[in-house]
Coordinates of C-alpha atoms and ligand atoms in Angstrom, one line a residue:
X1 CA 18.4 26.6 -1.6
X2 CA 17.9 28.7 1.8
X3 CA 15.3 27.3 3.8
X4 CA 13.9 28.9 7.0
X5 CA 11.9 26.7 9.5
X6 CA 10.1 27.9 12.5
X7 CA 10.0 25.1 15.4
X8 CA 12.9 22.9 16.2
X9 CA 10.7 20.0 17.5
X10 CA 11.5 16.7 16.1
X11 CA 9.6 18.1 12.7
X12 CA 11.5 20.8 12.2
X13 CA 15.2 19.1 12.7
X14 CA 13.8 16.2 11.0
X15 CA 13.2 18.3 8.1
X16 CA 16.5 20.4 8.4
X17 CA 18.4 17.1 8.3
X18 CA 16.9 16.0 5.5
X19 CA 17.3 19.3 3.8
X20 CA 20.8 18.8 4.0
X21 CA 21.0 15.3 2.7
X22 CA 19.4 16.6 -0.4
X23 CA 22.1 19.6 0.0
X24 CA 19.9 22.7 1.0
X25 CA 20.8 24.8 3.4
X26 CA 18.2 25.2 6.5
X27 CA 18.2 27.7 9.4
X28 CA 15.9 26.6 12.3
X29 CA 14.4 29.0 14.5
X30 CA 13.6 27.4 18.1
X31 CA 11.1 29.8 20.4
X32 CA 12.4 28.5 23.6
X33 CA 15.8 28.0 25.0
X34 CA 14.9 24.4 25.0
X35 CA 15.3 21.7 22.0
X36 CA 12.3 19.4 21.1
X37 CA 9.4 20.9 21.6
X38 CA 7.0 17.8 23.2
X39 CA 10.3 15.6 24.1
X40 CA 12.5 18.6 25.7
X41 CA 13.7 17.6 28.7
X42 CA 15.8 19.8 31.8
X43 CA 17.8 19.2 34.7
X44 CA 16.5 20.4 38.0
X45 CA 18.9 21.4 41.1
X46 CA 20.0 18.3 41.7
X47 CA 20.7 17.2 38.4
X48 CA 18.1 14.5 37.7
X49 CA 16.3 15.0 34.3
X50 CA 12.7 15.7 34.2
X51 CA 10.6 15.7 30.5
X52 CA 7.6 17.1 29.3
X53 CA 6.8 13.3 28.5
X54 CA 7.1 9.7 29.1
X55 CA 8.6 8.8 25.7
X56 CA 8.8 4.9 24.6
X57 CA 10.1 4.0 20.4
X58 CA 7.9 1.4 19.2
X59 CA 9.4 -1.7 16.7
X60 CA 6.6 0.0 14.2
X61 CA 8.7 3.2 14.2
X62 CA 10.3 2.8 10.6
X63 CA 11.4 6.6 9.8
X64 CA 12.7 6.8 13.2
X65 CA 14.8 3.4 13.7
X66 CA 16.0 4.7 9.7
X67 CA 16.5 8.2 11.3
X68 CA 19.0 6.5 14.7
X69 CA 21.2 4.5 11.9
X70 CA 21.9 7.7 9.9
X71 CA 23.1 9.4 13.1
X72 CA 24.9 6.7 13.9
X73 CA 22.9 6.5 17.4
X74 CA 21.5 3.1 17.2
X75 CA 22.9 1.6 20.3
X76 CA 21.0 4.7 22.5
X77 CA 17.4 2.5 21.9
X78 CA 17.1 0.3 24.7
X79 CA 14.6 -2.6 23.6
X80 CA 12.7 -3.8 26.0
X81 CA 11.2 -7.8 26.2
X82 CA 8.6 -7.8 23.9
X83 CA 5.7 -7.9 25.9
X84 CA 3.0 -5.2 27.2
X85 CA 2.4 -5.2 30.7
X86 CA -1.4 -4.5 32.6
X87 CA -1.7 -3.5 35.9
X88 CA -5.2 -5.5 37.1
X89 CA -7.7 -2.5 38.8
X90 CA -9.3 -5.1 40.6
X91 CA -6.7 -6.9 42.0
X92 CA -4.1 -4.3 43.2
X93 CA -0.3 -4.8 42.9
X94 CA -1.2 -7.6 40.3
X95 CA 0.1 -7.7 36.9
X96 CA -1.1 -9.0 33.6
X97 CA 1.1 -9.8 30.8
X98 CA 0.8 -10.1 27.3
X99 CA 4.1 -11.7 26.0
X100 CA 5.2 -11.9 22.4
X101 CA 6.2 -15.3 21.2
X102 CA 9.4 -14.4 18.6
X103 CA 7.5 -16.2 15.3
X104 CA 6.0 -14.1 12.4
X105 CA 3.3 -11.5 12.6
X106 CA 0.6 -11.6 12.9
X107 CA 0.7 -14.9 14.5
X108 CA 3.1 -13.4 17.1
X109 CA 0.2 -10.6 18.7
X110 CA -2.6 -13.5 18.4
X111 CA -1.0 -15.9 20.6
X112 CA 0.1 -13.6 23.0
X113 CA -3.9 -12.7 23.6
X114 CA -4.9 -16.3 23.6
X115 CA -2.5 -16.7 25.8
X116 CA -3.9 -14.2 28.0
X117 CA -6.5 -15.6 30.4
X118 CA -6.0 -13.1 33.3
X119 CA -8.0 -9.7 31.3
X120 CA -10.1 -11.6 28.8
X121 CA -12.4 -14.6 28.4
X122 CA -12.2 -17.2 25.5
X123 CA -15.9 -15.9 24.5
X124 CA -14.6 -12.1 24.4
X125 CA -11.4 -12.8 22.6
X126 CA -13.5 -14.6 19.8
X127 CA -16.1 -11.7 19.6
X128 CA -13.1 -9.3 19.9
X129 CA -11.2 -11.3 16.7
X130 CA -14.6 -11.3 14.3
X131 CA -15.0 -7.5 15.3
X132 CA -11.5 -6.6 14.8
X133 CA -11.7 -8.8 11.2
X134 CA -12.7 -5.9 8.6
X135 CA -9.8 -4.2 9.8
X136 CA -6.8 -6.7 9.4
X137 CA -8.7 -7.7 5.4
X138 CA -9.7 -4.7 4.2
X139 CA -7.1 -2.9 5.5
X140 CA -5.6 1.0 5.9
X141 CA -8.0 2.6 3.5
X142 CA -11.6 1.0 5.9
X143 CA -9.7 1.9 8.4
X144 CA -9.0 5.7 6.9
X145 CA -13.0 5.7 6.7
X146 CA -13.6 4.5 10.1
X147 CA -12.6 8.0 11.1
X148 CA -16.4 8.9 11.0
X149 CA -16.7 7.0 14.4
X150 CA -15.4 7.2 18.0
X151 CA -13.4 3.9 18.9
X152 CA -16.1 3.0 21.7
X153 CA -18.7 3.8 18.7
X154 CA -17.1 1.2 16.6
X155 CA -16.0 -1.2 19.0
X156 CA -20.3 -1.0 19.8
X157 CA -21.1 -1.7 16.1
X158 CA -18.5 -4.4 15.3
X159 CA -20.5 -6.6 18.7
X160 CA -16.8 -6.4 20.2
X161 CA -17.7 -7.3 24.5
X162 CA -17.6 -3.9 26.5
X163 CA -14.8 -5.9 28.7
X164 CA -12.6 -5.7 25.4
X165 CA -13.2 -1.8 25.7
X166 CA -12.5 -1.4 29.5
X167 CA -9.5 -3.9 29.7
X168 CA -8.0 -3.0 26.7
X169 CA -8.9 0.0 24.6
X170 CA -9.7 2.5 27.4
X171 CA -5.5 2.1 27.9
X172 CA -4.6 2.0 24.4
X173 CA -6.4 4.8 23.7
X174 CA -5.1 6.8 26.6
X175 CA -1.3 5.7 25.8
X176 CA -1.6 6.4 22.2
X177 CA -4.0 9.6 22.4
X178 CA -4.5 11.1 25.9
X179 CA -7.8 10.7 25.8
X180 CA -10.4 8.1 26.2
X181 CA -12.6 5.8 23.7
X182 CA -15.3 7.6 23.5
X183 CA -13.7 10.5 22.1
X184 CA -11.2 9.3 20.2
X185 CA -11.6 8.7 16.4
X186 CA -11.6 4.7 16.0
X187 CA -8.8 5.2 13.4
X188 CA -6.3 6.3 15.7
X189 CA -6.4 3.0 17.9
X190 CA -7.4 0.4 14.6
X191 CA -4.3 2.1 12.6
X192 CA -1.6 0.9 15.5
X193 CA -2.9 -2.2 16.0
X194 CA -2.8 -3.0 12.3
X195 CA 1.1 -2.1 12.0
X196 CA 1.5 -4.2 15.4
X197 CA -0.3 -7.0 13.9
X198 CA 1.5 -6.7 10.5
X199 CA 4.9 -6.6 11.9
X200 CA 6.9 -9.1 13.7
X201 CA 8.6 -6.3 16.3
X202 CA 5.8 -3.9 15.9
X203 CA 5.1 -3.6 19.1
X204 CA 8.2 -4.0 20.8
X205 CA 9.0 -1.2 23.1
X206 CA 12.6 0.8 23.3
X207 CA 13.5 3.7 26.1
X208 CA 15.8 6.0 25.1
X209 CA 19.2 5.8 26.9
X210 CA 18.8 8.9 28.3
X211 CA 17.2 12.7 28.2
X212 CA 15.3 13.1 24.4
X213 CA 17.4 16.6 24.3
X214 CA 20.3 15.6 24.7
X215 CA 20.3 12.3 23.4
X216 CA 18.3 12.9 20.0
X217 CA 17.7 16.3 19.6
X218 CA 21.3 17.4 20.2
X219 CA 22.8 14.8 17.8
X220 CA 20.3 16.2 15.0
X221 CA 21.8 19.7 15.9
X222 CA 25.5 18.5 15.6
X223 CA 24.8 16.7 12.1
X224 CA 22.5 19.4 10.3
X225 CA 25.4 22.3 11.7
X226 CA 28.5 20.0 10.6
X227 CA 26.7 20.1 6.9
X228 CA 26.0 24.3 6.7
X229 CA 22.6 24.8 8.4
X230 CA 22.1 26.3 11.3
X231 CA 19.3 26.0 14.7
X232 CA 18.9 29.0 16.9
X233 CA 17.3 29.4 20.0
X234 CA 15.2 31.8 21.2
X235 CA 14.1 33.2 18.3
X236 CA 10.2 32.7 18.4
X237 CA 8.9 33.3 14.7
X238 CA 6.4 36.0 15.4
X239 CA 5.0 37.0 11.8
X240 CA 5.3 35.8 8.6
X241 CA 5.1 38.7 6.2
X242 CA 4.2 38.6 2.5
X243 CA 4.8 39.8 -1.1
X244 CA 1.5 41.2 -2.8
X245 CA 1.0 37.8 -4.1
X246 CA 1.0 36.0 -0.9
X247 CA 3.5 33.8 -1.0
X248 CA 6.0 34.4 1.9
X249 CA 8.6 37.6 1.8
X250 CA 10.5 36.8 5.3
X251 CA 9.9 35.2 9.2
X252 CA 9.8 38.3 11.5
X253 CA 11.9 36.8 14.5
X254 CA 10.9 38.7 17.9
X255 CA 13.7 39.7 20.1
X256 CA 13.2 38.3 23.5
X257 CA 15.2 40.6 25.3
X258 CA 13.1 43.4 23.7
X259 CA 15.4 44.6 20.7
X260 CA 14.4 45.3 17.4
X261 CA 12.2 42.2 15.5
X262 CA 14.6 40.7 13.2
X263 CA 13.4 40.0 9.4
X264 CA 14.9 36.7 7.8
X265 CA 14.3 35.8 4.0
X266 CA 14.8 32.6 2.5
X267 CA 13.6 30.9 -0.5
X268 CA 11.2 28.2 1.1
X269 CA 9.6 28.5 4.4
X270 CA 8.1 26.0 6.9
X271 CA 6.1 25.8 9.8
X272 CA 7.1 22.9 12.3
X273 CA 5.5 24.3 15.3
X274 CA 2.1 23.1 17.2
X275 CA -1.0 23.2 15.3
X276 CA -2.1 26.1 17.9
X277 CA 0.5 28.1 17.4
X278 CA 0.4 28.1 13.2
X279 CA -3.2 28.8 13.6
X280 CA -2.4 31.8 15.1
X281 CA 0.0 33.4 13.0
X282 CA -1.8 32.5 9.6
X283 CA -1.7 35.7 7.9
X284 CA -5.2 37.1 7.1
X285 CA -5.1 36.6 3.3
X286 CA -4.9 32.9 3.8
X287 CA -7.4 32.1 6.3
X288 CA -9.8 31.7 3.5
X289 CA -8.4 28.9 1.6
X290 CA -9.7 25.2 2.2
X291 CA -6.5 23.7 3.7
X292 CA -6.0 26.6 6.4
X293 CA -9.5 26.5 7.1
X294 CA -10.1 22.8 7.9
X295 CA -7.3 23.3 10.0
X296 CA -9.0 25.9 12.6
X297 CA -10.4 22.5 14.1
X298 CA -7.6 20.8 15.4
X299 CA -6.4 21.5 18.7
X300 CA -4.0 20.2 21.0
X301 CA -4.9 18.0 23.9
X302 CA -4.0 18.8 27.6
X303 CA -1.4 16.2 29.2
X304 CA 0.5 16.3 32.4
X305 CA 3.9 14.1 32.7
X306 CA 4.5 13.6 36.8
X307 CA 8.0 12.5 38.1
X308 CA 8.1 11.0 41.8
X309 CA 11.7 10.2 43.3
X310 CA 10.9 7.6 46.1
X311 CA 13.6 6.2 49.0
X312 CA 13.6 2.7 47.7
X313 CA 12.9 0.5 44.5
X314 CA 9.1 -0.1 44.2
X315 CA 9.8 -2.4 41.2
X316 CA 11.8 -4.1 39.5
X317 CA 9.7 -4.3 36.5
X318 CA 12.1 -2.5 33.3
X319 CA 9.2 -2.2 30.8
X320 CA 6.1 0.6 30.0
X321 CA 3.2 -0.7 32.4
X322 CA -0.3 0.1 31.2
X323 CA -1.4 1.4 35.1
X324 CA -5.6 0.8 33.9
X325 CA -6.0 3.5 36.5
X326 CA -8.9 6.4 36.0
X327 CA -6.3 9.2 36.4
X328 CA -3.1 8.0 35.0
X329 CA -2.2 6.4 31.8
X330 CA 1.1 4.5 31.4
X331 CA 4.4 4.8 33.8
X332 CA 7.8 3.4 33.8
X333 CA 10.2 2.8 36.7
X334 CA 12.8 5.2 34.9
X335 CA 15.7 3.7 37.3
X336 CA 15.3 0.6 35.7
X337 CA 14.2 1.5 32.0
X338 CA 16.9 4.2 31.2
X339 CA 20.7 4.1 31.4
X340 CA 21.0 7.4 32.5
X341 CA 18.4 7.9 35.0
X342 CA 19.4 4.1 36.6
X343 CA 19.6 3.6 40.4
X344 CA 20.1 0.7 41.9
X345 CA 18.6 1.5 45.5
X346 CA 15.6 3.7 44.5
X347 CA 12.6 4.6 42.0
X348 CA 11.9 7.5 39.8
X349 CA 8.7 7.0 38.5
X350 CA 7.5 8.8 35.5
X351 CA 3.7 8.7 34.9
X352 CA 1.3 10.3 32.2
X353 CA -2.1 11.8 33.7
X354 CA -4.3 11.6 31.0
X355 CA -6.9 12.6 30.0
X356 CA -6.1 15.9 31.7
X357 CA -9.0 18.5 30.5
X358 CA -10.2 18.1 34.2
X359 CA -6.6 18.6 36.1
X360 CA -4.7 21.1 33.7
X361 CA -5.2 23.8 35.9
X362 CA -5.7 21.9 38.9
X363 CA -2.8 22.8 41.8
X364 CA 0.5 20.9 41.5
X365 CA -0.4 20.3 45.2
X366 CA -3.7 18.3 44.2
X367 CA -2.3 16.4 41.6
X368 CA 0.4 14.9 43.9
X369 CA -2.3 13.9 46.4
X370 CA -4.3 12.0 43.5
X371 CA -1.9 10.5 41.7
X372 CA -0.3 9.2 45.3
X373 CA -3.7 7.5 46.0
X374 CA -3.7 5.9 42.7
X375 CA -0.2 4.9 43.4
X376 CA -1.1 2.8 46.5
X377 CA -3.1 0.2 43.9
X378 CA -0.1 0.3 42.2
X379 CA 2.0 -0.8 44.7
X380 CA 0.0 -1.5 48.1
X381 CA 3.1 -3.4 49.1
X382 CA 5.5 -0.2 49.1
X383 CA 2.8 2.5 49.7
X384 CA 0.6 0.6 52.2
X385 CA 1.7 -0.4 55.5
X386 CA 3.6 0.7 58.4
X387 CA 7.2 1.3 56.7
X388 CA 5.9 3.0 53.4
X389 CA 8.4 4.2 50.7
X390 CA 9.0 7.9 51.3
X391 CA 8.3 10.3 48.3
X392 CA 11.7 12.2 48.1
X393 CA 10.9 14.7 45.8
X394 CA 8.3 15.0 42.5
X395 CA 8.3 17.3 39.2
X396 CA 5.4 17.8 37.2
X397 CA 5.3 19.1 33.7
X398 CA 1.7 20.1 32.4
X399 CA 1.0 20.7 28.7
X400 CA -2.2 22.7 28.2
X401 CA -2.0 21.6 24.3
X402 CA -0.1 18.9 23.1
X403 CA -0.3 16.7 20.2
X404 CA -3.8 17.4 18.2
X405 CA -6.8 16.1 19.4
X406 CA -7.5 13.2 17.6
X407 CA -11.5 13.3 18.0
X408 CA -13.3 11.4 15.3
X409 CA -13.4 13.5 12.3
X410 CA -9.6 15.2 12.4
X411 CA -8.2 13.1 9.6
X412 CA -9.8 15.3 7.2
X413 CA -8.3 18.5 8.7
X414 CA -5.1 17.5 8.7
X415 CA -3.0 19.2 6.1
X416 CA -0.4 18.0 4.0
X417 CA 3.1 19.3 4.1
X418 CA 3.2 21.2 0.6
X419 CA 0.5 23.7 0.9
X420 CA -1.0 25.5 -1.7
X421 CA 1.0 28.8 -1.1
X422 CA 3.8 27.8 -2.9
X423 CA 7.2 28.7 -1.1
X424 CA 5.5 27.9 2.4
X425 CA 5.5 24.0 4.0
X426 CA 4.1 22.3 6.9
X427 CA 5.9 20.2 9.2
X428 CA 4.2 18.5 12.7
X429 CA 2.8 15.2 13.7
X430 CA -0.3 16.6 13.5
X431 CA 0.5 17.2 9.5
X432 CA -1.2 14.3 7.4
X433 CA 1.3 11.1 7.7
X434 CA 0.3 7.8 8.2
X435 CA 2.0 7.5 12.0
X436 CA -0.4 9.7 13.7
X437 CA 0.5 12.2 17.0
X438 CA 3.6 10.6 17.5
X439 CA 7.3 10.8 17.3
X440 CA 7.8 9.0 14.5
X441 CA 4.7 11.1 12.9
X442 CA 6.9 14.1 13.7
X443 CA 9.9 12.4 12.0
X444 CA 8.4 11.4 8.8
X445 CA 6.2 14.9 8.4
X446 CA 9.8 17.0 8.4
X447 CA 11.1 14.3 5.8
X448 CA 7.7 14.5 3.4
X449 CA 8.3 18.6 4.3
X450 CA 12.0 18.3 2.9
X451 CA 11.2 16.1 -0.3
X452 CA 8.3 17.8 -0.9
X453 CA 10.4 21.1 -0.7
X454 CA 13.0 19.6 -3.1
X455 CA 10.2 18.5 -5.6
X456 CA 8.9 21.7 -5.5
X457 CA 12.4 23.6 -6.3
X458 CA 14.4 20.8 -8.2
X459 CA 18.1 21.5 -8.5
X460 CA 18.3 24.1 -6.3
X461 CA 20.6 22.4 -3.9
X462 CA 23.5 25.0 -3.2
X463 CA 26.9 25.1 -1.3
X464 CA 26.1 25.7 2.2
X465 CA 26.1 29.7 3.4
X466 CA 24.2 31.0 6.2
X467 CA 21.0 33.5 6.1
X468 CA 21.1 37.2 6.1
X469 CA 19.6 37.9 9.1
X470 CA 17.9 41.8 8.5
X471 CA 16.8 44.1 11.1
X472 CA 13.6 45.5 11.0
X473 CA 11.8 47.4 13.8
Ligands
FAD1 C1 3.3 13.4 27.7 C2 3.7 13.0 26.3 C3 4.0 11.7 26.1 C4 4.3 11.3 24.8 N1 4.7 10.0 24.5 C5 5.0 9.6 23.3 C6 5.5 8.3 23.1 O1 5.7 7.5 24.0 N2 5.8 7.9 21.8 C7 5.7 8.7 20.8 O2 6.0 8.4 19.6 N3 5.2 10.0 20.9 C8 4.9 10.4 22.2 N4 4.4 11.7 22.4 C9 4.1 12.6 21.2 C10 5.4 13.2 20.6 O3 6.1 13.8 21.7 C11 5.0 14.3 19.6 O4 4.1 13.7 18.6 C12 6.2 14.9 18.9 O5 7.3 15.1 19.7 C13 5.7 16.2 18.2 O6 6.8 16.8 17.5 P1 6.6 18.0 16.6 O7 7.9 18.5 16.1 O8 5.5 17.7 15.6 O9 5.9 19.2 17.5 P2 6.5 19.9 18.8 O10 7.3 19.0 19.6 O11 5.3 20.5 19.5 O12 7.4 21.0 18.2 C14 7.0 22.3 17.9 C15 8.2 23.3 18.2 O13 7.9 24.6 17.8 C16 8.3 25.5 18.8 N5 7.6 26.8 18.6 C17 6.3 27.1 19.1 N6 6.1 28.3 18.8 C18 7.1 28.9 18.1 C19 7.4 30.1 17.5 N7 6.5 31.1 17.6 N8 8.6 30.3 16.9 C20 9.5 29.3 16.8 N9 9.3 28.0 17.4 C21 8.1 27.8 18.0 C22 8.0 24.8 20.1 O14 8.8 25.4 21.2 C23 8.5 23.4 19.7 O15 9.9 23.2 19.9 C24 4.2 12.2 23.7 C25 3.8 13.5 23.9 C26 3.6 13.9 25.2 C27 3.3 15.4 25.5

C-alpha cells in the first residue's frame, strides 16, 4: 500500500520506516531542505555544527533505544554517568550532584536525593516523598487526571516545601517543557519522574555522537529508500484535496521555485508536521468534527538553542548541567559531550533559553548580552577576572513554535494517530502517546501512525513502486 506523509521530522521517518517493515511503500515529503524538523542541524562557514536544539536520549527512551538497534546505530549513544548535575544560583561556579547508585529502581533515584544535602533539607525531602506518594501508588492513570492542575498548583496541594519547587521543579519543568511550573500541566513533570523512578537507567542521560541529521535522520533515510520508499525535500505539502466524501484525494506539493503545484495520490495519508502547521491546512469540511476541533488549542512553545565557541575549555564537566538560571535552561560543554564536536583546548557551549515568550523576537545582539551575564555565575572563574575566556564566535537558533505547549489541560486535545477520516493519520509528538513533547514521543507516534495504518488496511502490503507524481496547476 502507497502511503504519502507530509513532514520528515523524526514522526514522519519513524512512521516511513515502519511502513516498510510491515511492507508498505511510503513517500515522505520534507518542506525544507533540511532533515528533522526540531533536531535538524547545519554546518556554518567554518564547518562546526549548529542545531535547532540541545538534544540528550534518556535510559527511559524505550522506542527509541528499540529504534538505534534496528538501524544498527547503537554504538552512536554516548551514555553519560548516571547522575544529574545542578548548578547552585546562590553559590556561583558551584555544582550539585545527584548521583545514581547502580541497584534497582526505584531505590536507585531515592538514594541519590537522600544523598543530596547540598539543594534540599531532610524536612523537605520527607514532605517532598509523602507529596510525591499518590503518584508512584496510584500510578499513570492519577497522574493522567492530574492534568487539571499546573505542576506548581499540585506541588501546593500535595504540602510539597516551595524549596522542592524552586530547586527542583522550576528546572525539570523548563528542561522537559520550556516553560515554567506554573504553567505547565503537573502531568507532564509527574509522568517522567514516574518512568525514572520505575526504571533502573531511566534517567540516564546519552548525547548523540554527532549532528541529529546526519547521524539519525540520515540513517532513517538510507534504510526506508534501500526497502522502496522514498523522502523528498523541498516539497512543502500545501493542500490536501478531497473526494466528495471527504476522505483525502491527493497532497498538492508547492513548487518552491515557482512551477506548477504538483498533485500526489496515495492510498493512506499522514500528517507528521507541527501541530501549527496541520492546523492550518485542515480542510474546511473537517474543522467541525470533535478531534480537529480540540486540536485548535495546542500551540507550539517558543525556544531559542544558543551556541558560544570560547578560546579555552571552561569545563571539563561531560554531562547535561541543569544551569537553575532565570533565562537559560540546561547546557552542555558540547566539546566534551559529543564525539564529533570534541576539542581538546576549547568549549562550545550549547544552551537552551527557555522560557522564551519574552526573547523570541528580542535581537540576536541582546540575547548574547544576557545569556553572557548569566554565564559569568556559571563560570566566574573563566568569565570573571582579568584574563577572561574570549567568546570566538556564537550561533543562535530561535523557534517561534516548537513542541506543543503543554499548559494544564492539553492532554485532552491531543489526537490520536488514526483519525476519524479514514485514509488520513496523524503523526507528531504532540499526537497522544505516553512519552510526551519529546523525541521518543515523536518516534513512537510515527510507529502507532504505521500500525495503525496497517490495522486499518490489512494485507495491503505490496512490492515496493514509487508514487505517481501528477502535475496540476
Ligand atoms: C531546543 C529543543 C530542545 C529539545 N531537547 C530535547 C531533548 O533533549 N530530548 C528530547 O527527547 N526531545 C527534545 N526536544 C523535542 C524534540 O526535538 C521533538 O519532540 C521532536 O523532534 C519532534 O518531532 P516531530 O517529528 O514530532 O516534529 P517536527 O520535528 O516539528 O517535524 C515536523 C516536520 O514537518 C515539516 N513540515 C512543516 N510544514 C510542512 C509542510 N507544509 N510540508 C511538508 N513538511 C512540513 C517540518 O519542516 C519538520 O521537518 C527538543 C526540542 C527543541 C526545540
Amino acid at each position: 500500500m502507497r502511503v504519502a506523509i507530509a513532514g520528515a521530522g523524526l514522526a514522519g521517518l519513524a512512521c516511513a520506516k515502519y511502513l516498510v517493515d510491515a511492507g508498505h511503500v511510503p513517500i515522505v515529503f520534507e518542506s525544507r531542505e533540511v532533515l528533522g524538523g526540531l533536531v535538524a542541524a547545519w554546518k556554518d562557514e567554518d564547518g562546526d555544527w549548529y542545531e535547532t536544539g540541545l538534544h540528550v536520549f534518556f535510559g527511559a527512551y524505550p522506542n527509541m533505544l528499540q529504534l538505534f538497534k534496528e538501524l544498527g546505530i547503537e554504538d552512536r549513544l554516548q551514555w553519560k554517568e548516571h547522575t544529574l548535575i545542578f548548578n547552585q544560583p546562590e553559590q556561583p561556579g558551584v555544582l550539585s550532584r545527584f548521583d545514581v547508585p547502580d541497584i534497582p529502581a526505584p531505590i536507585n533515584v531515592i538514594t541519590s536525593i537522600l544523598r543530596n544535602n547540598d539543594m534540599l533539607t531532610w524536612e523537605q525531602k520527607i514532605r517532598f516523598a509523602i507529596g510525591l506518594l499518590p503518584a508512584i501508588v496510584r500510578g499513570q492513570q492519577y497522574v493522567e487526571d492530574m492534568d487539571k492542575y499546573s505542576l506548581l498548583e499540585w506541588l501546593q496541594m500535595r504540602g510539597v516545601d516551595d524549596r522542592v519547587n524552586s530547586d527542583i521543579f522550576v528546572a525539570a519543568s523548563k528542561a522537559l517543557t520550556f516553560i515554567d511550573p506554573e504553567d505547565v500541566s503537573a502531568t507532564v513533570p509527574l509522568t517522567a519522574l514516574n518512568r525514572f523512578l520505575q526504571e533502573r537507567y531511566g534517567s540516564k542521560v546519552a548525547f548523540l555522537d554527532g549532528s541529529p541529521t546526519e547521524r539519525l535522520c540520515q540513517p532513517l533515510v538510507d534504510y526506508i529508500t534501500e526497502r522502496g520508499g522514498e523522502v523528498q525535500v523541498k516539497k512543502p505539502l500545501k493542500q490536501i484535496l478531497l473526494n466528495p466524501d471527504s476522505t483525502v484525494r491527493g497532497f498538492a506539493l508547492r513548487d518552491i521555485d515557482g512551477g506548477c503545484d504538483e498533485m500526489v495520490t496515495a492510498d493512506a495519508y499522514v500528517s507528521a508536521m507541527s501541530v501549527d502547521v496541520i492546523k492550518t491546512l485542515l480542510p474546511e469540511p473537517w474543522r467541525g468534527l470533535e478531534v480537529f476541533r480540540r486540536m485548535q488549542s495546542l500551540e507550539g512553545v517558543p525556544v531559542i538553542n544558543i551556541h558560544l565557541w570560547f578560546d579555552r575549555k571552561l569545563t571539563d564537566v561531560d554531562q547535561l548541567l541543569f544551569s537553575r538560571s532565570k533565562l537559560l535552561s540546561v547546557y552542555a560543554d558540547m566539546s566534551n559531550t559529543c564525539r564529533e564536536y570534541a576539542n581538546p583546548d576549547k568549549s562550545m557551549l550549547e544552551l537552551v533559553l527557555a522560557p522564551a515568550k519574552d526573547w523570541i523576537d528580542q535581537s540576536e545582539d541582546e540575547i548574547l548580552a544576557a545569556t553572557m551575564a548569566e554565564l559569568k555565575r556559571l563560570f566566574p572563574n573563566h568569565l570573571e577576572g582579568d584574563t577572561p575566556a574570549k567568546l570566538l564566535k556564537s550561533k543562535i537558533v530561535k523557534t517561534p513554535r516548537s513542541v506543543y505547549t503543554a499548559a494544564p489541560g492539553s492532554q485532552a486535545c491531543r489526537p490520536e494517530q488514526a483519525t476519524p477520516i479514514t485514509n488520513f493519520f496523524l503523526a507528531g509528538s504532540y499526537t497522544l502517546q505516553r512519552y510526551l513533547g519529546s523525541m521518543e514521543g515523536a518516534v513512537l507516534s510515527g510507529k502507532l501512525a504505521a500500525q495503525a495504518i496497517d490495522q486499518r488496511y490489512p494485507g495491503t502490503a505490496v512490492a515496493a513502486s514509487a508514487l505517481e507524481p501528477v502535475s496540476v496547476s
